[in-house]
């Protein structure tokens, strides 16, 4: 019986993959009307259609102690505004891809593409108008194309840019989030709330919907252009974008409980902080607005505090000064996020690898 159930599950996954690949070949000209900043020929129909994958808006949250559907190693995207701490699990985002939320006065859209492994916080206030984002059903370089419901414009998640419609050429304002495991997040922020499984939709949030996609480097649903083979396609890396050029950092540089890299990229002084055991990498600008250049050393076993600067100030995982002479200040966040290498190589050709 066990073998039969396993065979059935694999068959369902194969049929899902076939369905997606088959329908992606279809081109709906109406969906591609107007000017696009990305090649129309490479904008593909993902299969489910517009809003076929339903984004969530202001979902219900539960306490961490009630989130029995999450395992310690499950990934979450974490966000904090004031005293409001929230976690958006991949287990929910795999099925909905976008969560529009309001957190202590911040209108955020947590956008997540399961096929590129990219979770990014977007500001929903666009040119003074607060909007919500939905899933267009279109993909570019196997990456999510959200649309905004105020103007129906299409946006590229990884290019952080409106690529079609009324708002074309408008840039995304990124809101810093932290991607890590549920275990690490709730250990840092026991008061966190987390998205409930009661979303109003009938989905099996206990099951990953894409088979072995996230672990099989040879399993791709859609074509990439270009396809960069310098790293395994599904390796999760932290990418920093400056002047539309990217540099990525791999987990193997962060083998101890907490390690730092003081680096320079595109004439910008950076500190990259990460921990492989705790499963996170974050990055900040080291040079302050008054031109002071800080140097950092890691702090062990004190999460969410991760490092101390040469002046004696301690900083947390969001770049907030927790104690010391600069308490209350905040480091400038980089434009950065976690994602599969396959997507970094396609969206930012010749991306530098640290």
GROMACS .gro file of C-alpha atoms in nm:
model
  354
    1UNK     CA    1   0.000   0.000   0.000
    2UNK     CA    2   0.286   0.238   0.085
    3UNK     CA    3   0.451   0.177  -0.254
    4UNK     CA    4   0.119   0.232  -0.430
    5UNK     CA    5   0.060   0.563  -0.251
    6UNK     CA    6   0.414   0.677  -0.334
    7UNK     CA    7   0.362   0.583  -0.700
    8UNK     CA    8   0.031   0.773  -0.705
    9UNK     CA    9   0.191   1.082  -0.555
   10UNK     CA   10   0.469   1.078  -0.813
   11UNK     CA   11   0.213   1.031  -1.091
   12UNK     CA   12   0.015   1.332  -0.971
   13UNK     CA   13   0.331   1.541  -0.962
   14UNK     CA   14   0.428   1.431  -1.313
   15UNK     CA   15   0.083   1.519  -1.445
   16UNK     CA   16   0.104   1.859  -1.274
   17UNK     CA   17   0.445   1.922  -1.428
   18UNK     CA   18   0.324   1.809  -1.771
   19UNK     CA   19   0.017   2.030  -1.746
   20UNK     CA   20   0.223   2.333  -1.652
   21UNK     CA   21   0.483   2.272  -1.924
   22UNK     CA   22   0.219   2.208  -2.188
   23UNK     CA   23   0.010   2.514  -2.112
   24UNK     CA   24   0.319   2.733  -2.089
   25UNK     CA   25   0.363   2.690  -2.463
   26UNK     CA   26   0.038   2.871  -2.526
   27UNK     CA   27   0.053   3.239  -2.591
   28UNK     CA   28  -0.243   3.458  -2.516
   29UNK     CA   29  -0.181   3.770  -2.721
   30UNK     CA   30  -0.430   3.970  -2.514
   31UNK     CA   31  -0.215   3.919  -2.207
   32UNK     CA   32   0.090   4.053  -2.386
   33UNK     CA   33  -0.055   4.369  -2.534
   34UNK     CA   34   0.127   4.699  -2.508
   35UNK     CA   35   0.493   4.776  -2.450
   36UNK     CA   36   0.702   4.535  -2.246
   37UNK     CA   37   1.049   4.596  -2.100
   38UNK     CA   38   1.128   4.225  -2.122
   39UNK     CA   39   1.112   4.010  -2.438
   40UNK     CA   40   0.749   3.922  -2.512
   41UNK     CA   41   0.860   3.593  -2.662
   42UNK     CA   42   1.001   3.493  -2.321
   43UNK     CA   43   0.688   3.585  -2.122
   44UNK     CA   44   0.511   3.252  -2.075
   45UNK     CA   45   0.173   3.146  -1.948
   46UNK     CA   46   0.232   2.948  -1.630
   47UNK     CA   47  -0.089   2.750  -1.670
   48UNK     CA   48  -0.334   2.840  -1.389
   49UNK     CA   49  -0.423   3.177  -1.549
   50UNK     CA   50  -0.470   3.519  -1.395
   51UNK     CA   51  -0.557   3.482  -1.024
   52UNK     CA   52  -0.562   3.104  -1.078
   53UNK     CA   53  -0.312   3.111  -0.795
   54UNK     CA   54  -0.504   3.330  -0.548
   55UNK     CA   55  -0.306   3.593  -0.359
   56UNK     CA   56  -0.409   3.648   0.003
   57UNK     CA   57  -0.507   3.984   0.149
   58UNK     CA   58  -0.501   4.051   0.523
   59UNK     CA   59  -0.503   3.680   0.617
   60UNK     CA   60  -0.574   3.549   0.965
   61UNK     CA   61  -0.277   3.502   1.199
   62UNK     CA   62  -0.225   3.266   1.489
   63UNK     CA   63   0.024   3.246   1.777
   64UNK     CA   64   0.347   3.054   1.723
   65UNK     CA   65   0.238   2.792   1.977
   66UNK     CA   66  -0.071   2.717   1.765
   67UNK     CA   67   0.119   2.673   1.437
   68UNK     CA   68   0.134   2.295   1.459
   69UNK     CA   69   0.135   2.266   1.080
   70UNK     CA   70   0.492   2.400   1.066
   71UNK     CA   71   0.807   2.194   1.121
   72UNK     CA   72   1.126   2.344   1.264
   73UNK     CA   73   1.309   2.327   0.929
   74UNK     CA   74   1.028   2.492   0.730
   75UNK     CA   75   1.130   2.826   0.581
   76UNK     CA   76   0.945   3.146   0.666
   77UNK     CA   77   0.973   3.507   0.554
   78UNK     CA   78   0.979   3.729   0.863
   79UNK     CA   79   0.886   4.095   0.897
   80UNK     CA   80   0.873   4.334   1.192
   81UNK     CA   81   0.716   4.678   1.227
   82UNK     CA   82   0.734   4.820   1.579
   83UNK     CA   83   0.609   4.553   1.817
   84UNK     CA   84   0.424   4.364   1.546
   85UNK     CA   85   0.619   4.053   1.446
   86UNK     CA   86   0.490   3.831   1.165
   87UNK     CA   87   0.597   3.518   0.981
   88UNK     CA   88   0.484   3.420   0.631
   89UNK     CA   89   0.563   3.049   0.577
   90UNK     CA   90   0.672   2.907   0.245
   91UNK     CA   91   0.410   2.637   0.311
   92UNK     CA   92   0.143   2.905   0.257
   93UNK     CA   93   0.331   3.104  -0.006
   94UNK     CA   94   0.389   2.793  -0.222
   95UNK     CA   95   0.012   2.793  -0.286
   96UNK     CA   96  -0.061   3.169  -0.294
   97UNK     CA   97   0.269   3.339  -0.394
   98UNK     CA   98   0.159   3.683  -0.270
   99UNK     CA   99   0.029   3.796   0.070
  100UNK     CA  100  -0.096   4.154   0.092
  101UNK     CA  101  -0.082   4.266   0.451
  102UNK     CA  102  -0.097   4.573   0.675
  103UNK     CA  103   0.148   4.564   0.964
  104UNK     CA  104   0.150   4.850   1.212
  105UNK     CA  105   0.087   5.107   0.939
  106UNK     CA  106   0.310   4.943   0.676
  107UNK     CA  107   0.136   4.820   0.362
  108UNK     CA  108   0.347   4.526   0.252
  109UNK     CA  109   0.314   4.260  -0.014
  110UNK     CA  110   0.520   3.951   0.061
  111UNK     CA  111   0.589   3.818  -0.288
  112UNK     CA  112   0.726   3.467  -0.329
  113UNK     CA  113   0.803   3.265  -0.640
  114UNK     CA  114   0.827   2.890  -0.571
  115UNK     CA  115   1.012   2.830  -0.898
  116UNK     CA  116   1.296   3.072  -0.821
  117UNK     CA  117   1.281   3.048  -0.441
  118UNK     CA  118   1.267   3.426  -0.408
  119UNK     CA  119   1.078   3.590  -0.120
  120UNK     CA  120   1.078   3.972  -0.133
  121UNK     CA  121   0.888   4.239   0.061
  122UNK     CA  122   0.727   4.503  -0.162
  123UNK     CA  123   0.585   4.838  -0.056
  124UNK     CA  124   0.218   4.844  -0.167
  125UNK     CA  125   0.217   5.223  -0.166
  126UNK     CA  126   0.300   5.300  -0.529
  127UNK     CA  127   0.325   5.668  -0.623
  128UNK     CA  128   0.096   5.761  -0.335
  129UNK     CA  129  -0.169   5.498  -0.404
  130UNK     CA  130  -0.197   5.189  -0.184
  131UNK     CA  131  -0.273   4.888  -0.400
  132UNK     CA  132  -0.279   4.512  -0.369
  133UNK     CA  133  -0.094   4.269  -0.589
  134UNK     CA  134  -0.227   3.957  -0.758
  135UNK     CA  135  -0.070   3.670  -0.952
  136UNK     CA  136  -0.087   3.740  -1.327
  137UNK     CA  137  -0.028   3.377  -1.422
  138UNK     CA  138   0.262   3.490  -1.639
  139UNK     CA  139   0.628   3.406  -1.590
  140UNK     CA  140   0.954   3.551  -1.717
  141UNK     CA  141   1.268   3.342  -1.678
  142UNK     CA  142   1.055   3.106  -1.465
  143UNK     CA  143   0.990   3.391  -1.220
  144UNK     CA  144   0.667   3.539  -1.089
  145UNK     CA  145   0.503   3.836  -1.265
  146UNK     CA  146   0.265   4.005  -1.017
  147UNK     CA  147   0.010   4.262  -1.131
  148UNK     CA  148  -0.119   4.555  -0.930
  149UNK     CA  149  -0.495   4.581  -0.894
  150UNK     CA  150  -0.499   4.965  -0.911
  151UNK     CA  151  -0.378   4.986  -1.272
  152UNK     CA  152  -0.347   4.621  -1.389
  153UNK     CA  153   0.019   4.682  -1.467
  154UNK     CA  154   0.255   4.384  -1.476
  155UNK     CA  155   0.571   4.371  -1.265
  156UNK     CA  156   0.882   4.154  -1.270
  157UNK     CA  157   0.952   4.020  -0.923
  158UNK     CA  158   1.329   3.975  -0.962
  159UNK     CA  159   1.385   4.282  -1.179
  160UNK     CA  160   1.197   4.485  -0.913
  161UNK     CA  161   1.036   4.682  -1.191
  162UNK     CA  162   0.702   4.742  -1.361
  163UNK     CA  163   0.756   4.597  -1.709
  164UNK     CA  164   0.417   4.654  -1.875
  165UNK     CA  165   0.115   4.880  -1.831
  166UNK     CA  166   0.039   5.225  -1.697
  167UNK     CA  167   0.316   5.215  -1.438
  168UNK     CA  168   0.584   5.087  -1.677
  169UNK     CA  169   0.941   5.171  -1.561
  170UNK     CA  170   0.825   5.230  -1.202
  171UNK     CA  171   1.066   5.067  -0.958
  172UNK     CA  172   0.962   4.849  -0.665
  173UNK     CA  173   1.036   4.989  -0.321
  174UNK     CA  174   1.175   4.689  -0.133
  175UNK     CA  175   1.083   4.636   0.233
  176UNK     CA  176   1.352   4.441   0.424
  177UNK     CA  177   1.247   4.093   0.536
  178UNK     CA  178   1.445   3.798   0.674
  179UNK     CA  179   1.415   3.446   0.537
  180UNK     CA  180   1.507   3.171   0.781
  181UNK     CA  181   1.370   2.855   0.938
  182UNK     CA  182   1.066   2.851   1.159
  183UNK     CA  183   1.288   2.724   1.443
  184UNK     CA  184   1.526   3.020   1.418
  185UNK     CA  185   1.250   3.278   1.372
  186UNK     CA  186   1.039   3.173   1.669
  187UNK     CA  187   1.353   3.140   1.886
  188UNK     CA  188   1.439   3.503   1.805
  189UNK     CA  189   1.083   3.633   1.831
  190UNK     CA  190   0.868   3.415   2.055
  191UNK     CA  191   0.587   3.672   2.032
  192UNK     CA  192   0.560   3.627   1.654
  193UNK     CA  193   0.232   3.571   1.481
  194UNK     CA  194   0.219   3.340   1.181
  195UNK     CA  195  -0.027   3.305   0.893
  196UNK     CA  196  -0.305   3.060   0.974
  197UNK     CA  197  -0.396   2.767   0.750
  198UNK     CA  198  -0.751   2.900   0.756
  199UNK     CA  199  -0.701   3.110   0.443
  200UNK     CA  200  -1.048   3.068   0.297
  201UNK     CA  201  -0.910   2.837   0.029
  202UNK     CA  202  -0.905   2.459   0.016
  203UNK     CA  203  -0.535   2.375  -0.012
  204UNK     CA  204  -0.321   2.105   0.143
  205UNK     CA  205  -0.062   2.321   0.318
  206UNK     CA  206   0.105   2.010   0.456
  207UNK     CA  207   0.216   1.911   0.105
  208UNK     CA  208   0.473   2.081  -0.119
  209UNK     CA  209   0.296   2.111  -0.456
  210UNK     CA  210   0.592   2.081  -0.694
  211UNK     CA  211   0.729   1.730  -0.630
  212UNK     CA  212   1.110   1.722  -0.608
  213UNK     CA  213   1.152   2.061  -0.778
  214UNK     CA  214   1.335   2.238  -0.497
  215UNK     CA  215   1.595   1.963  -0.452
  216UNK     CA  216   1.641   1.825  -0.805
  217UNK     CA  217   1.887   2.047  -0.993
  218UNK     CA  218   1.781   1.899  -1.328
  219UNK     CA  219   1.410   1.960  -1.276
  220UNK     CA  220   1.311   2.287  -1.447
  221UNK     CA  221   0.956   2.365  -1.565
  222UNK     CA  222   1.036   2.661  -1.789
  223UNK     CA  223   1.334   2.775  -1.998
  224UNK     CA  224   1.600   3.017  -1.876
  225UNK     CA  225   1.790   3.275  -2.079
  226UNK     CA  226   2.078   3.266  -2.013
  227UNK     CA  227   2.136   2.946  -1.820
  228UNK     CA  228   2.436   2.987  -1.592
  229UNK     CA  229   2.586   2.655  -1.477
  230UNK     CA  230   2.859   2.787  -1.247
  231UNK     CA  231   2.662   2.674  -0.940
  232UNK     CA  232   2.395   2.405  -0.885
  233UNK     CA  233   2.067   2.546  -1.012
  234UNK     CA  234   1.876   2.501  -0.685
  235UNK     CA  235   2.148   2.626  -0.450
  236UNK     CA  236   2.000   2.899  -0.227
  237UNK     CA  237   2.221   3.206  -0.232
  238UNK     CA  238   2.195   3.561  -0.099
  239UNK     CA  239   2.212   3.815  -0.381
  240UNK     CA  240   2.286   4.187  -0.347
  241UNK     CA  241   2.183   4.420  -0.630
  242UNK     CA  242   2.358   4.754  -0.687
  243UNK     CA  243   2.332   4.950  -1.014
  244UNK     CA  244   2.141   4.656  -1.167
  245UNK     CA  245   2.443   4.431  -1.111
  246UNK     CA  246   2.432   4.140  -0.866
  247UNK     CA  247   2.678   3.966  -0.640
  248UNK     CA  248   2.586   3.646  -0.459
  249UNK     CA  249   2.705   3.489  -0.135
  250UNK     CA  250   2.688   3.116  -0.062
  251UNK     CA  251   2.608   2.943   0.265
  252UNK     CA  252   2.937   2.758   0.282
  253UNK     CA  253   3.107   3.084   0.384
  254UNK     CA  254   2.897   3.083   0.703
  255UNK     CA  255   2.973   2.751   0.865
  256UNK     CA  256   2.999   2.865   1.228
  257UNK     CA  257   2.704   2.977   1.437
  258UNK     CA  258   2.761   3.337   1.320
  259UNK     CA  259   3.009   3.473   1.065
  260UNK     CA  260   3.063   3.802   0.882
  261UNK     CA  261   3.212   3.911   0.551
  262UNK     CA  262   3.327   4.270   0.519
  263UNK     CA  263   3.317   4.329   0.148
  264UNK     CA  264   3.304   4.600  -0.119
  265UNK     CA  265   3.082   4.579  -0.427
  266UNK     CA  266   3.013   4.852  -0.683
  267UNK     CA  267   3.208   5.097  -0.465
  268UNK     CA  268   2.977   5.024  -0.171
  269UNK     CA  269   3.113   4.892   0.159
  270UNK     CA  270   2.904   4.601   0.280
  271UNK     CA  271   2.881   4.364   0.571
  272UNK     CA  272   2.730   4.023   0.497
  273UNK     CA  273   2.615   3.831   0.805
  274UNK     CA  274   2.509   3.471   0.805
  275UNK     CA  275   2.480   3.142   0.983
  276UNK     CA  276   2.442   2.808   0.811
  277UNK     CA  277   2.314   2.631   1.125
  278UNK     CA  278   2.051   2.901   1.180
  279UNK     CA  279   1.983   2.927   0.806
  280UNK     CA  280   1.996   3.297   0.723
  281UNK     CA  281   2.209   3.548   0.536
  282UNK     CA  282   2.150   3.925   0.557
  283UNK     CA  283   2.351   4.225   0.439
  284UNK     CA  284   2.388   4.593   0.517
  285UNK     CA  285   2.582   4.901   0.406
  286UNK     CA  286   2.877   4.961   0.641
  287UNK     CA  287   2.931   5.329   0.561
  288UNK     CA  288   2.696   5.565   0.745
  289UNK     CA  289   2.539   5.881   0.603
  290UNK     CA  290   2.807   6.093   0.780
  291UNK     CA  291   3.076   5.889   0.597
  292UNK     CA  292   3.176   5.690   0.908
  293UNK     CA  293   3.292   5.343   0.804
  294UNK     CA  294   3.212   5.078   1.064
  295UNK     CA  295   3.386   4.746   1.100
  296UNK     CA  296   3.206   4.455   1.261
  297UNK     CA  297   3.279   4.139   1.454
  298UNK     CA  298   3.025   3.859   1.497
  299UNK     CA  299   2.837   3.791   1.821
  300UNK     CA  300   2.767   3.428   1.895
  301UNK     CA  301   2.457   3.273   2.051
  302UNK     CA  302   2.271   3.599   2.109
  303UNK     CA  303   2.013   3.608   1.827
  304UNK     CA  304   1.856   3.830   1.709
  305UNK     CA  305   2.173   4.028   1.795
  306UNK     CA  306   2.435   3.928   1.538
  307UNK     CA  307   2.731   4.169   1.548
  308UNK     CA  308   2.916   4.450   1.723
  309UNK     CA  309   3.089   4.743   1.556
  310UNK     CA  310   3.428   4.895   1.637
  311UNK     CA  311   3.257   5.165   1.850
  312UNK     CA  312   3.087   4.910   2.078
  313UNK     CA  313   2.732   4.917   1.938
  314UNK     CA  314   2.547   4.587   1.904
  315UNK     CA  315   2.323   4.534   1.598
  316UNK     CA  316   2.040   4.288   1.529
  317UNK     CA  317   1.943   4.082   1.225
  318UNK     CA  318   1.738   4.372   1.080
  319UNK     CA  319   2.026   4.619   1.122
  320UNK     CA  320   1.886   4.789   1.430
  321UNK     CA  321   2.130   4.921   1.692
  322UNK     CA  322   2.018   4.749   2.012
  323UNK     CA  323   2.273   4.880   2.263
  324UNK     CA  324   2.582   5.097   2.273
  325UNK     CA  325   2.662   5.450   2.156
  326UNK     CA  326   2.447   5.419   1.842
  327UNK     CA  327   2.144   5.257   2.008
  328UNK     CA  328   1.827   5.347   1.818
  329UNK     CA  329   2.004   5.393   1.483
  330UNK     CA  330   1.958   5.161   1.185
  331UNK     CA  331   2.199   5.046   0.917
  332UNK     CA  332   2.096   5.098   0.555
  333UNK     CA  333   1.965   4.773   0.417
  334UNK     CA  334   2.093   4.649   0.083
  335UNK     CA  335   1.856   4.559  -0.199
  336UNK     CA  336   1.895   4.187  -0.154
  337UNK     CA  337   1.711   3.859  -0.110
  338UNK     CA  338   1.754   3.482  -0.106
  339UNK     CA  339   1.690   3.281  -0.421
  340UNK     CA  340   1.791   2.981  -0.627
  341UNK     CA  341   2.110   3.033  -0.825
  342UNK     CA  342   1.927   2.948  -1.149
  343UNK     CA  343   1.735   3.274  -1.125
  344UNK     CA  344   2.028   3.494  -1.026
  345UNK     CA  345   2.223   3.362  -1.323
  346UNK     CA  346   1.934   3.433  -1.561
  347UNK     CA  347   1.825   3.776  -1.436
  348UNK     CA  348   2.171   3.915  -1.365
  349UNK     CA  349   2.405   3.764  -1.628
  350UNK     CA  350   2.765   3.728  -1.516
  351UNK     CA  351   2.664   3.792  -1.156
  352UNK     CA  352   2.970   3.803  -0.935
  353UNK     CA  353   3.011   3.507  -0.699
  354UNK     CA  354   3.196   3.585  -0.376
   0.00000   0.00000   0.00000
